[in-house]
Amino acid sequence: PIDVVYLDDDCETIPEDKLQFTSDQMGVMLRYKLFIKQGKIFRLVYNEGEGLHKEVQFEEEPFQIGMFVNVPNYEGHNYVAEIMSIPHGMLGRKTQDSSVHDETVPNMYNKEFLCQDRHLEELPGFIDLRIFQVDGQLMDEPRYSALPACLCVVMDEKEKQFVLDLMEVRKREKIEMQEKVDSSTKNEVALIFSRVKLISENIDLDTTNKEHLKDTQGELVAMDERLNTLSTQISALNDEEVNTAVATTKTKIATLQRRVATSLRF
């Protein structure tokens, strides 16, 4: 259990009476005292029992939302992540009586990993991360997790800029790739449209030439299936002209298929 003591801003040393350990409401002896001054941890004291206590050395890493951090050697990989949220609890106040941030703010994401280092009970220090790079490679889809803060190493500005530049390059590559896909899709729709129009204008329904009719039927089926396969890319284009061409083409294909099927029955 932990006791939190707020000190006056001008306090230079901890009064002896504030170093005395008592039991909590459940009767359990308090093990730690956190002394807060000017909104920061001033001292951390551990109860050794029998009236003895000692000051504990600690590392304080200032985290801010939006910071980029390295998560080295986690699950056998090195991750880069952005801090999305920093939950706070009993230390979320600047003074003992302050109502600002009095309510606890929980983690947004599922907690992963249990740190083997010793942490203060009730203060596990999980922060919410958007993990977007693994082993130097940007991930196709980011992963959202809450990890212990002790696993995270804040990037300096040079490291952060390198990652931002890499993300910008990936963004441009994806845009260029999408533009190629869009262009290829438009070209393929145009070719199918032209071919169906040509078949419609020159179709030979001679019932004595069954092989030709079967070939035409097979080609119509193949083009219809290809348009169905391209439906996602076509929808992503959000191009009214392309949508009209596809709708016209599919209508013509359905009409031609019926005419060919009728001829094949005779």
PDB file of C-alpha atoms in Angstrom:
ATOM      1  CA  PRO A   1       0.000   0.000   0.000  1.00  0.00           C
ATOM      2  CA  ILE A   2       1.059   3.564  -0.714  1.00  0.00           C
ATOM      3  CA  ASP A   3       0.580   6.833   1.079  1.00  0.00           C
ATOM      4  CA  VAL A   4       0.745  10.075  -0.862  1.00  0.00           C
ATOM      5  CA  VAL A   5       1.807  13.254   0.941  1.00  0.00           C
ATOM      6  CA  TYR A   6       1.612  16.678  -0.652  1.00  0.00           C
ATOM      7  CA  LEU A   7       4.250  19.196   0.429  1.00  0.00           C
ATOM      8  CA  ASP A   8       4.116  22.984   0.319  1.00  0.00           C
ATOM      9  CA  ASP A   9       5.956  24.545  -2.599  1.00  0.00           C
ATOM     10  CA  ASP A  10       8.524  26.173  -0.307  1.00  0.00           C
ATOM     11  CA  CYS A  11       9.235  22.957   1.637  1.00  0.00           C
ATOM     12  CA  GLU A  12      12.932  22.002   1.395  1.00  0.00           C
ATOM     13  CA  THR A  13      13.038  19.063   3.823  1.00  0.00           C
ATOM     14  CA  ILE A  14      10.413  16.546   4.836  1.00  0.00           C
ATOM     15  CA  PRO A  15       9.088  17.088   8.374  1.00  0.00           C
ATOM     16  CA  GLU A  16       9.784  14.139  10.651  1.00  0.00           C
ATOM     17  CA  ASP A  17       6.123  13.655  11.523  1.00  0.00           C
ATOM     18  CA  LYS A  18       5.307  13.108   7.853  1.00  0.00           C
ATOM     19  CA  LEU A  19       7.830  10.272   7.703  1.00  0.00           C
ATOM     20  CA  GLN A  20       5.891   8.183  10.191  1.00  0.00           C
ATOM     21  CA  PHE A  21       4.165   5.169   8.633  1.00  0.00           C
ATOM     22  CA  THR A  22       0.692   4.104   9.659  1.00  0.00           C
ATOM     23  CA  SER A  23      -1.815   1.483   8.540  1.00  0.00           C
ATOM     24  CA  ASP A  24      -4.362   1.972   5.796  1.00  0.00           C
ATOM     25  CA  GLN A  25      -8.139   1.641   6.241  1.00  0.00           C
ATOM     26  CA  MET A  26      -7.844  -2.139   5.950  1.00  0.00           C
ATOM     27  CA  GLY A  27      -5.261  -2.276   8.724  1.00  0.00           C
ATOM     28  CA  VAL A  28      -2.391  -3.056   6.340  1.00  0.00           C
ATOM     29  CA  MET A  29       0.887  -1.295   7.111  1.00  0.00           C
ATOM     30  CA  LEU A  30       1.839   1.214   4.429  1.00  0.00           C
ATOM     31  CA  ARG A  31       5.040   0.314   2.589  1.00  0.00           C
ATOM     32  CA  TYR A  32       5.742   3.455   0.582  1.00  0.00           C
ATOM     33  CA  LYS A  33       5.292   7.187   0.935  1.00  0.00           C
ATOM     34  CA  LEU A  34       5.313   9.388  -2.124  1.00  0.00           C
ATOM     35  CA  PHE A  35       6.004  13.028  -1.410  1.00  0.00           C
ATOM     36  CA  ILE A  36       4.607  15.359  -4.037  1.00  0.00           C
ATOM     37  CA  LYS A  37       5.847  18.910  -4.485  1.00  0.00           C
ATOM     38  CA  GLN A  38       4.809  21.337  -7.207  1.00  0.00           C
ATOM     39  CA  GLY A  39       3.006  18.561  -9.067  1.00  0.00           C
ATOM     40  CA  LYS A  40       6.067  16.273  -9.191  1.00  0.00           C
ATOM     41  CA  ILE A  41       7.450  13.392  -7.153  1.00  0.00           C
ATOM     42  CA  PHE A  42       9.845  14.989  -4.655  1.00  0.00           C
ATOM     43  CA  ARG A  43      10.882  11.957  -2.601  1.00  0.00           C
ATOM     44  CA  LEU A  44      10.056   8.249  -2.400  1.00  0.00           C
ATOM     45  CA  VAL A  45      10.456   6.608   0.994  1.00  0.00           C
ATOM     46  CA  TYR A  46      10.233   2.878   1.828  1.00  0.00           C
ATOM     47  CA  ASN A  47       9.075   1.486   5.165  1.00  0.00           C
ATOM     48  CA  GLU A  48      11.637  -1.012   6.458  1.00  0.00           C
ATOM     49  CA  GLY A  49       9.632  -1.763   9.589  1.00  0.00           C
ATOM     50  CA  GLU A  50      10.236  -1.110  13.289  1.00  0.00           C
ATOM     51  CA  GLY A  51      10.179   2.633  12.720  1.00  0.00           C
ATOM     52  CA  LEU A  52      12.925   2.526  10.123  1.00  0.00           C
ATOM     53  CA  HIS A  53      12.662   3.941   6.623  1.00  0.00           C
ATOM     54  CA  LYS A  54      14.943   4.723   3.733  1.00  0.00           C
ATOM     55  CA  GLU A  55      14.782   6.935   0.694  1.00  0.00           C
ATOM     56  CA  VAL A  56      14.475   5.037  -2.580  1.00  0.00           C
ATOM     57  CA  GLN A  57      16.215   6.229  -5.698  1.00  0.00           C
ATOM     58  CA  PHE A  58      13.947   6.368  -8.717  1.00  0.00           C
ATOM     59  CA  GLU A  59      13.960   7.383 -12.338  1.00  0.00           C
ATOM     60  CA  GLU A  60      11.322   9.759 -13.569  1.00  0.00           C
ATOM     61  CA  GLU A  61      10.672   9.766 -17.307  1.00  0.00           C
ATOM     62  CA  PRO A  62       8.442  12.619 -18.460  1.00  0.00           C
ATOM     63  CA  PHE A  63       5.938  11.362 -21.008  1.00  0.00           C
ATOM     64  CA  GLN A  64       3.633  13.466 -23.136  1.00  0.00           C
ATOM     65  CA  ILE A  65       0.836  12.568 -25.512  1.00  0.00           C
ATOM     66  CA  GLY A  66       2.171  12.607 -29.056  1.00  0.00           C
ATOM     67  CA  MET A  67       5.710  11.609 -28.094  1.00  0.00           C
ATOM     68  CA  PHE A  68       7.417   8.889 -30.145  1.00  0.00           C
ATOM     69  CA  VAL A  69       9.018   6.093 -28.132  1.00  0.00           C
ATOM     70  CA  ASN A  70      11.138   3.057 -28.790  1.00  0.00           C
ATOM     71  CA  VAL A  71      10.020  -0.224 -27.233  1.00  0.00           C
ATOM     72  CA  PRO A  72      13.220  -2.280 -27.544  1.00  0.00           C
ATOM     73  CA  ASN A  73      13.333  -6.057 -27.413  1.00  0.00           C
ATOM     74  CA  TYR A  74       9.638  -6.550 -26.680  1.00  0.00           C
ATOM     75  CA  GLU A  75       8.378  -9.984 -27.804  1.00  0.00           C
ATOM     76  CA  GLY A  76      11.754 -10.367 -29.530  1.00  0.00           C
ATOM     77  CA  HIS A  77      11.212  -7.270 -31.685  1.00  0.00           C
ATOM     78  CA  ASN A  78      11.991  -3.576 -31.579  1.00  0.00           C
ATOM     79  CA  TYR A  79       8.908  -1.387 -31.849  1.00  0.00           C
ATOM     80  CA  VAL A  80       8.342   2.302 -32.436  1.00  0.00           C
ATOM     81  CA  ALA A  81       5.125   3.788 -31.077  1.00  0.00           C
ATOM     82  CA  GLU A  82       3.274   7.030 -30.451  1.00  0.00           C
ATOM     83  CA  ILE A  83       1.852   7.833 -27.010  1.00  0.00           C
ATOM     84  CA  MET A  84      -1.912   8.163 -27.396  1.00  0.00           C
ATOM     85  CA  SER A  85      -2.992   8.513 -23.765  1.00  0.00           C
ATOM     86  CA  ILE A  86      -1.420   8.700 -20.314  1.00  0.00           C
ATOM     87  CA  PRO A  87      -3.845   7.365 -17.685  1.00  0.00           C
ATOM     88  CA  HIS A  88      -3.605   8.841 -14.219  1.00  0.00           C
ATOM     89  CA  GLY A  89      -4.921   7.848 -10.852  1.00  0.00           C
ATOM     90  CA  MET A  90      -4.051   8.827  -7.303  1.00  0.00           C
ATOM     91  CA  LEU A  91      -1.272  11.205  -8.422  1.00  0.00           C
ATOM     92  CA  GLY A  92      -3.459  13.011 -10.921  1.00  0.00           C
ATOM     93  CA  ARG A  93      -3.726  16.123  -8.732  1.00  0.00           C
ATOM     94  CA  LYS A  94      -1.391  19.039  -8.188  1.00  0.00           C
ATOM     95  CA  THR A  95      -2.333  19.516  -4.546  1.00  0.00           C
ATOM     96  CA  GLN A  96      -4.009  17.467  -1.849  1.00  0.00           C
ATOM     97  CA  ASP A  97      -7.251  19.416  -2.093  1.00  0.00           C
ATOM     98  CA  SER A  98      -7.270  20.025  -5.827  1.00  0.00           C
ATOM     99  CA  SER A  99     -10.319  18.768  -7.702  1.00  0.00           C
ATOM    100  CA  VAL A 100      -8.529  19.026 -11.034  1.00  0.00           C
ATOM    101  CA  HIS A 101      -8.118  15.561 -12.561  1.00  0.00           C
ATOM    102  CA  ASP A 102      -9.465  14.058  -9.342  1.00  0.00           C
ATOM    103  CA  GLU A 103     -11.177  11.262 -11.260  1.00  0.00           C
ATOM    104  CA  THR A 104      -8.966   8.445 -12.432  1.00  0.00           C
ATOM    105  CA  VAL A 105      -8.448   8.032 -16.173  1.00  0.00           C
ATOM    106  CA  PRO A 106      -8.175   4.356 -17.182  1.00  0.00           C
ATOM    107  CA  ASN A 107      -6.240   2.864 -20.063  1.00  0.00           C
ATOM    108  CA  MET A 108      -7.956   2.982 -23.452  1.00  0.00           C
ATOM    109  CA  TYR A 109      -6.338  -0.217 -24.713  1.00  0.00           C
ATOM    110  CA  ASN A 110      -5.813  -3.738 -23.419  1.00  0.00           C
ATOM    111  CA  LYS A 111      -2.846  -4.124 -21.098  1.00  0.00           C
ATOM    112  CA  GLU A 112      -0.108  -6.392 -22.360  1.00  0.00           C
ATOM    113  CA  PHE A 113       2.958  -7.787 -20.645  1.00  0.00           C
ATOM    114  CA  LEU A 114       3.755  -7.827 -16.960  1.00  0.00           C
ATOM    115  CA  CYS A 115       7.009  -6.083 -16.129  1.00  0.00           C
ATOM    116  CA  GLN A 116       9.345  -8.157 -13.987  1.00  0.00           C
ATOM    117  CA  ASP A 117      10.924  -5.075 -12.420  1.00  0.00           C
ATOM    118  CA  ARG A 118       9.608  -3.853  -9.082  1.00  0.00           C
ATOM    119  CA  HIS A 119       6.980  -1.180  -9.399  1.00  0.00           C
ATOM    120  CA  LEU A 120       4.911   0.536  -6.769  1.00  0.00           C
ATOM    121  CA  GLU A 121       1.737  -1.379  -6.092  1.00  0.00           C
ATOM    122  CA  GLU A 122      -1.315   0.351  -7.551  1.00  0.00           C
ATOM    123  CA  LEU A 123       0.910   2.332  -9.915  1.00  0.00           C
ATOM    124  CA  PRO A 124       1.820  -0.122 -12.690  1.00  0.00           C
ATOM    125  CA  GLY A 125       2.502   2.730 -15.111  1.00  0.00           C
ATOM    126  CA  PHE A 126       0.779   1.480 -18.267  1.00  0.00           C
ATOM    127  CA  ILE A 127       0.566   3.994 -21.102  1.00  0.00           C
ATOM    128  CA  ASP A 128      -1.519   3.717 -24.262  1.00  0.00           C
ATOM    129  CA  LEU A 129       0.478   3.299 -27.453  1.00  0.00           C
ATOM    130  CA  ARG A 130      -0.100   3.201 -31.184  1.00  0.00           C
ATOM    131  CA  ILE A 131       2.612   0.835 -32.387  1.00  0.00           C
ATOM    132  CA  PHE A 132       3.350   1.503 -36.046  1.00  0.00           C
ATOM    133  CA  GLN A 133       6.860   0.206 -36.732  1.00  0.00           C
ATOM    134  CA  VAL A 134       8.508  -3.146 -36.046  1.00  0.00           C
ATOM    135  CA  ASP A 135      12.179  -3.920 -36.623  1.00  0.00           C
ATOM    136  CA  GLY A 136      12.604  -0.845 -38.805  1.00  0.00           C
ATOM    137  CA  GLN A 137       9.617  -1.609 -41.036  1.00  0.00           C
ATOM    138  CA  LEU A 138       6.373   0.369 -40.961  1.00  0.00           C
ATOM    139  CA  MET A 139       3.365  -1.830 -40.212  1.00  0.00           C
ATOM    140  CA  ASP A 140       0.479  -1.997 -42.676  1.00  0.00           C
ATOM    141  CA  GLU A 141      -1.965  -1.585 -39.801  1.00  0.00           C
ATOM    142  CA  PRO A 142      -0.986  -0.042 -36.424  1.00  0.00           C
ATOM    143  CA  ARG A 143      -1.409  -2.011 -33.220  1.00  0.00           C
ATOM    144  CA  TYR A 144      -2.976  -0.383 -30.176  1.00  0.00           C
ATOM    145  CA  SER A 145      -1.751  -1.623 -26.789  1.00  0.00           C
ATOM    146  CA  ALA A 146      -1.152  -0.483 -23.230  1.00  0.00           C
ATOM    147  CA  LEU A 147       2.412  -1.287 -22.141  1.00  0.00           C
ATOM    148  CA  PRO A 148       4.413  -0.532 -18.985  1.00  0.00           C
ATOM    149  CA  ALA A 149       6.120   2.845 -19.237  1.00  0.00           C
ATOM    150  CA  CYS A 150       9.431   1.316 -18.167  1.00  0.00           C
ATOM    151  CA  LEU A 151       9.625  -0.494 -21.518  1.00  0.00           C
ATOM    152  CA  CYS A 152       9.467   2.794 -23.425  1.00  0.00           C
ATOM    153  CA  VAL A 153      12.418   5.015 -24.331  1.00  0.00           C
ATOM    154  CA  VAL A 154      11.544   8.517 -25.515  1.00  0.00           C
ATOM    155  CA  MET A 155      13.002   9.359 -28.923  1.00  0.00           C
ATOM    156  CA  ASP A 156      15.048  12.490 -29.395  1.00  0.00           C
ATOM    157  CA  GLU A 157      14.065  14.944 -32.131  1.00  0.00           C
ATOM    158  CA  LYS A 158      16.545  13.518 -34.640  1.00  0.00           C
ATOM    159  CA  GLU A 159      15.206   9.980 -34.216  1.00  0.00           C
ATOM    160  CA  LYS A 160      11.616  11.188 -34.397  1.00  0.00           C
ATOM    161  CA  GLN A 161      12.281  13.150 -37.589  1.00  0.00           C
ATOM    162  CA  PHE A 162      13.858  10.079 -39.183  1.00  0.00           C
ATOM    163  CA  VAL A 163      10.697   8.082 -38.450  1.00  0.00           C
ATOM    164  CA  LEU A 164       8.471  10.910 -39.729  1.00  0.00           C
ATOM    165  CA  ASP A 165      10.502  11.060 -42.962  1.00  0.00           C
ATOM    166  CA  LEU A 166      10.143   7.305 -43.356  1.00  0.00           C
ATOM    167  CA  MET A 167       6.381   7.589 -42.840  1.00  0.00           C
ATOM    168  CA  GLU A 168       6.184  10.351 -45.452  1.00  0.00           C
ATOM    169  CA  VAL A 169       8.071   8.211 -47.965  1.00  0.00           C
ATOM    170  CA  ARG A 170       5.705   5.283 -47.285  1.00  0.00           C
ATOM    171  CA  LYS A 171       2.718   7.619 -47.669  1.00  0.00           C
ATOM    172  CA  ARG A 172       3.954   8.821 -51.074  1.00  0.00           C
ATOM    173  CA  GLU A 173       4.646   5.244 -52.159  1.00  0.00           C
ATOM    174  CA  LYS A 174       1.112   4.194 -51.207  1.00  0.00           C
ATOM    175  CA  ILE A 175      -0.350   7.154 -53.091  1.00  0.00           C
ATOM    176  CA  GLU A 176       1.707   6.325 -56.183  1.00  0.00           C
ATOM    177  CA  MET A 177       0.761   2.666 -55.932  1.00  0.00           C
ATOM    178  CA  GLN A 178      -2.921   3.557 -55.594  1.00  0.00           C
ATOM    179  CA  GLU A 179      -2.679   5.855 -58.595  1.00  0.00           C
ATOM    180  CA  LYS A 180      -1.239   2.977 -60.630  1.00  0.00           C
ATOM    181  CA  VAL A 181      -4.029   0.666 -59.452  1.00  0.00           C
ATOM    182  CA  ASP A 182      -6.638   3.300 -60.295  1.00  0.00           C
ATOM    183  CA  SER A 183      -5.171   3.834 -63.758  1.00  0.00           C
ATOM    184  CA  SER A 184      -4.967   0.093 -64.417  1.00  0.00           C
ATOM    185  CA  THR A 185      -8.580  -0.382 -63.255  1.00  0.00           C
ATOM    186  CA  LYS A 186      -9.857   2.401 -65.509  1.00  0.00           C
ATOM    187  CA  ASN A 187      -7.953   0.978 -68.481  1.00  0.00           C
ATOM    188  CA  GLU A 188      -9.304  -2.522 -67.895  1.00  0.00           C
ATOM    189  CA  VAL A 189     -12.902  -1.283 -67.548  1.00  0.00           C
ATOM    190  CA  ALA A 190     -12.480   0.687 -70.781  1.00  0.00           C
ATOM    191  CA  LEU A 191     -11.166  -2.390 -72.627  1.00  0.00           C
ATOM    192  CA  ILE A 192     -14.057  -4.562 -71.395  1.00  0.00           C
ATOM    193  CA  PHE A 193     -16.544  -1.828 -72.312  1.00  0.00           C
ATOM    194  CA  SER A 194     -15.097  -1.601 -75.836  1.00  0.00           C
ATOM    195  CA  ARG A 195     -15.021  -5.357 -76.322  1.00  0.00           C
ATOM    196  CA  VAL A 196     -18.642  -5.838 -75.183  1.00  0.00           C
ATOM    197  CA  LYS A 197     -19.751  -2.985 -77.423  1.00  0.00           C
ATOM    198  CA  LEU A 198     -17.960  -4.619 -80.371  1.00  0.00           C
ATOM    199  CA  ILE A 199     -19.572  -8.002 -79.668  1.00  0.00           C
ATOM    200  CA  SER A 200     -22.975  -6.328 -79.366  1.00  0.00           C
ATOM    201  CA  GLU A 201     -22.590  -4.607 -82.742  1.00  0.00           C
ATOM    202  CA  ASN A 202     -21.218  -7.624 -84.597  1.00  0.00           C
ATOM    203  CA  ILE A 203     -22.676 -10.660 -82.842  1.00  0.00           C
ATOM    204  CA  ASP A 204     -23.361 -13.632 -85.080  1.00  0.00           C
ATOM    205  CA  LEU A 205     -26.251 -15.715 -83.728  1.00  0.00           C
ATOM    206  CA  ASP A 206     -26.046 -18.343 -86.472  1.00  0.00           C
ATOM    207  CA  THR A 207     -27.400 -21.434 -84.700  1.00  0.00           C
ATOM    208  CA  THR A 208     -25.397 -23.720 -86.979  1.00  0.00           C
ATOM    209  CA  ASN A 209     -22.098 -22.364 -85.597  1.00  0.00           C
ATOM    210  CA  LYS A 210     -22.321 -23.742 -82.057  1.00  0.00           C
ATOM    211  CA  GLU A 211     -18.590 -23.463 -81.347  1.00  0.00           C
ATOM    212  CA  HIS A 212     -18.574 -19.752 -82.109  1.00  0.00           C
ATOM    213  CA  LEU A 213     -21.601 -19.227 -79.867  1.00  0.00           C
ATOM    214  CA  LYS A 214     -19.957 -21.158 -77.026  1.00  0.00           C
ATOM    215  CA  ASP A 215     -16.765 -19.100 -77.399  1.00  0.00           C
ATOM    216  CA  THR A 216     -18.786 -15.884 -77.274  1.00  0.00           C
ATOM    217  CA  GLN A 217     -20.678 -17.126 -74.223  1.00  0.00           C
ATOM    218  CA  GLY A 218     -17.418 -18.017 -72.454  1.00  0.00           C
ATOM    219  CA  GLU A 219     -15.919 -14.616 -73.214  1.00  0.00           C
ATOM    220  CA  LEU A 220     -19.001 -12.825 -71.867  1.00  0.00           C
ATOM    221  CA  VAL A 221     -18.902 -14.862 -68.655  1.00  0.00           C
ATOM    222  CA  ALA A 222     -15.182 -14.144 -68.204  1.00  0.00           C
ATOM    223  CA  MET A 223     -15.663 -10.371 -68.649  1.00  0.00           C
ATOM    224  CA  ASP A 224     -18.600 -10.318 -66.238  1.00  0.00           C
ATOM    225  CA  GLU A 225     -16.579 -12.196 -63.619  1.00  0.00           C
ATOM    226  CA  ARG A 226     -13.651  -9.833 -64.133  1.00  0.00           C
ATOM    227  CA  LEU A 227     -15.869  -6.816 -63.483  1.00  0.00           C
ATOM    228  CA  ASN A 228     -17.097  -8.494 -60.298  1.00  0.00           C
ATOM    229  CA  THR A 229     -13.479  -9.057 -59.230  1.00  0.00           C
ATOM    230  CA  LEU A 230     -12.689  -5.391 -59.849  1.00  0.00           C
ATOM    231  CA  SER A 231     -15.721  -4.186 -57.879  1.00  0.00           C
ATOM    232  CA  THR A 232     -13.672  -3.094 -54.832  1.00  0.00           C
ATOM    233  CA  GLN A 233     -11.198  -1.099 -56.931  1.00  0.00           C
ATOM    234  CA  ILE A 234     -14.046   0.372 -58.988  1.00  0.00           C
ATOM    235  CA  SER A 235     -15.890   1.446 -55.865  1.00  0.00           C
ATOM    236  CA  ALA A 236     -12.719   3.042 -54.463  1.00  0.00           C
ATOM    237  CA  LEU A 237     -12.367   5.154 -57.598  1.00  0.00           C
ATOM    238  CA  ASN A 238     -15.635   6.938 -56.819  1.00  0.00           C
ATOM    239  CA  ASP A 239     -15.721   7.948 -60.490  1.00  0.00           C
ATOM    240  CA  GLU A 240     -19.211   8.531 -61.911  1.00  0.00           C
ATOM    241  CA  GLU A 241     -18.050   8.027 -65.501  1.00  0.00           C
ATOM    242  CA  VAL A 242     -16.475   4.660 -64.670  1.00  0.00           C
ATOM    243  CA  ASN A 243     -19.524   3.576 -62.663  1.00  0.00           C
ATOM    244  CA  THR A 244     -21.781   4.408 -65.609  1.00  0.00           C
ATOM    245  CA  ALA A 245     -19.557   2.476 -67.997  1.00  0.00           C
ATOM    246  CA  VAL A 246     -19.558  -0.559 -65.708  1.00  0.00           C
ATOM    247  CA  ALA A 247     -23.340  -0.494 -65.289  1.00  0.00           C
ATOM    248  CA  THR A 248     -23.867  -0.173 -69.059  1.00  0.00           C
ATOM    249  CA  THR A 249     -21.391  -2.956 -69.757  1.00  0.00           C
ATOM    250  CA  LYS A 250     -22.948  -5.388 -67.280  1.00  0.00           C
ATOM    251  CA  THR A 251     -26.411  -4.701 -68.723  1.00  0.00           C
ATOM    252  CA  LYS A 252     -25.133  -5.409 -72.230  1.00  0.00           C
ATOM    253  CA  ILE A 253     -23.367  -8.565 -71.076  1.00  0.00           C
ATOM    254  CA  ALA A 254     -26.580  -9.869 -69.442  1.00  0.00           C
ATOM    255  CA  THR A 255     -28.563  -9.122 -72.608  1.00  0.00           C
ATOM    256  CA  LEU A 256     -25.988 -10.800 -74.859  1.00  0.00           C
ATOM    257  CA  GLN A 257     -25.805 -13.851 -72.594  1.00  0.00           C
ATOM    258  CA  ARG A 258     -29.568 -14.333 -72.875  1.00  0.00           C
ATOM    259  CA  ARG A 259     -29.455 -14.011 -76.666  1.00  0.00           C
ATOM    260  CA  VAL A 260     -26.555 -16.464 -76.971  1.00  0.00           C
ATOM    261  CA  ALA A 261     -28.183 -18.936 -74.572  1.00  0.00           C
ATOM    262  CA  THR A 262     -31.397 -18.810 -76.644  1.00  0.00           C
ATOM    263  CA  SER A 263     -29.464 -19.504 -79.885  1.00  0.00           C
ATOM    264  CA  LEU A 264     -27.640 -22.435 -78.301  1.00  0.00           C
ATOM    265  CA  ARG A 265     -30.949 -24.140 -77.497  1.00  0.00           C
ATOM    266  CA  PHE A 266     -31.793 -24.489 -81.213  1.00  0.00           C
TER     267      PHE A 266
END
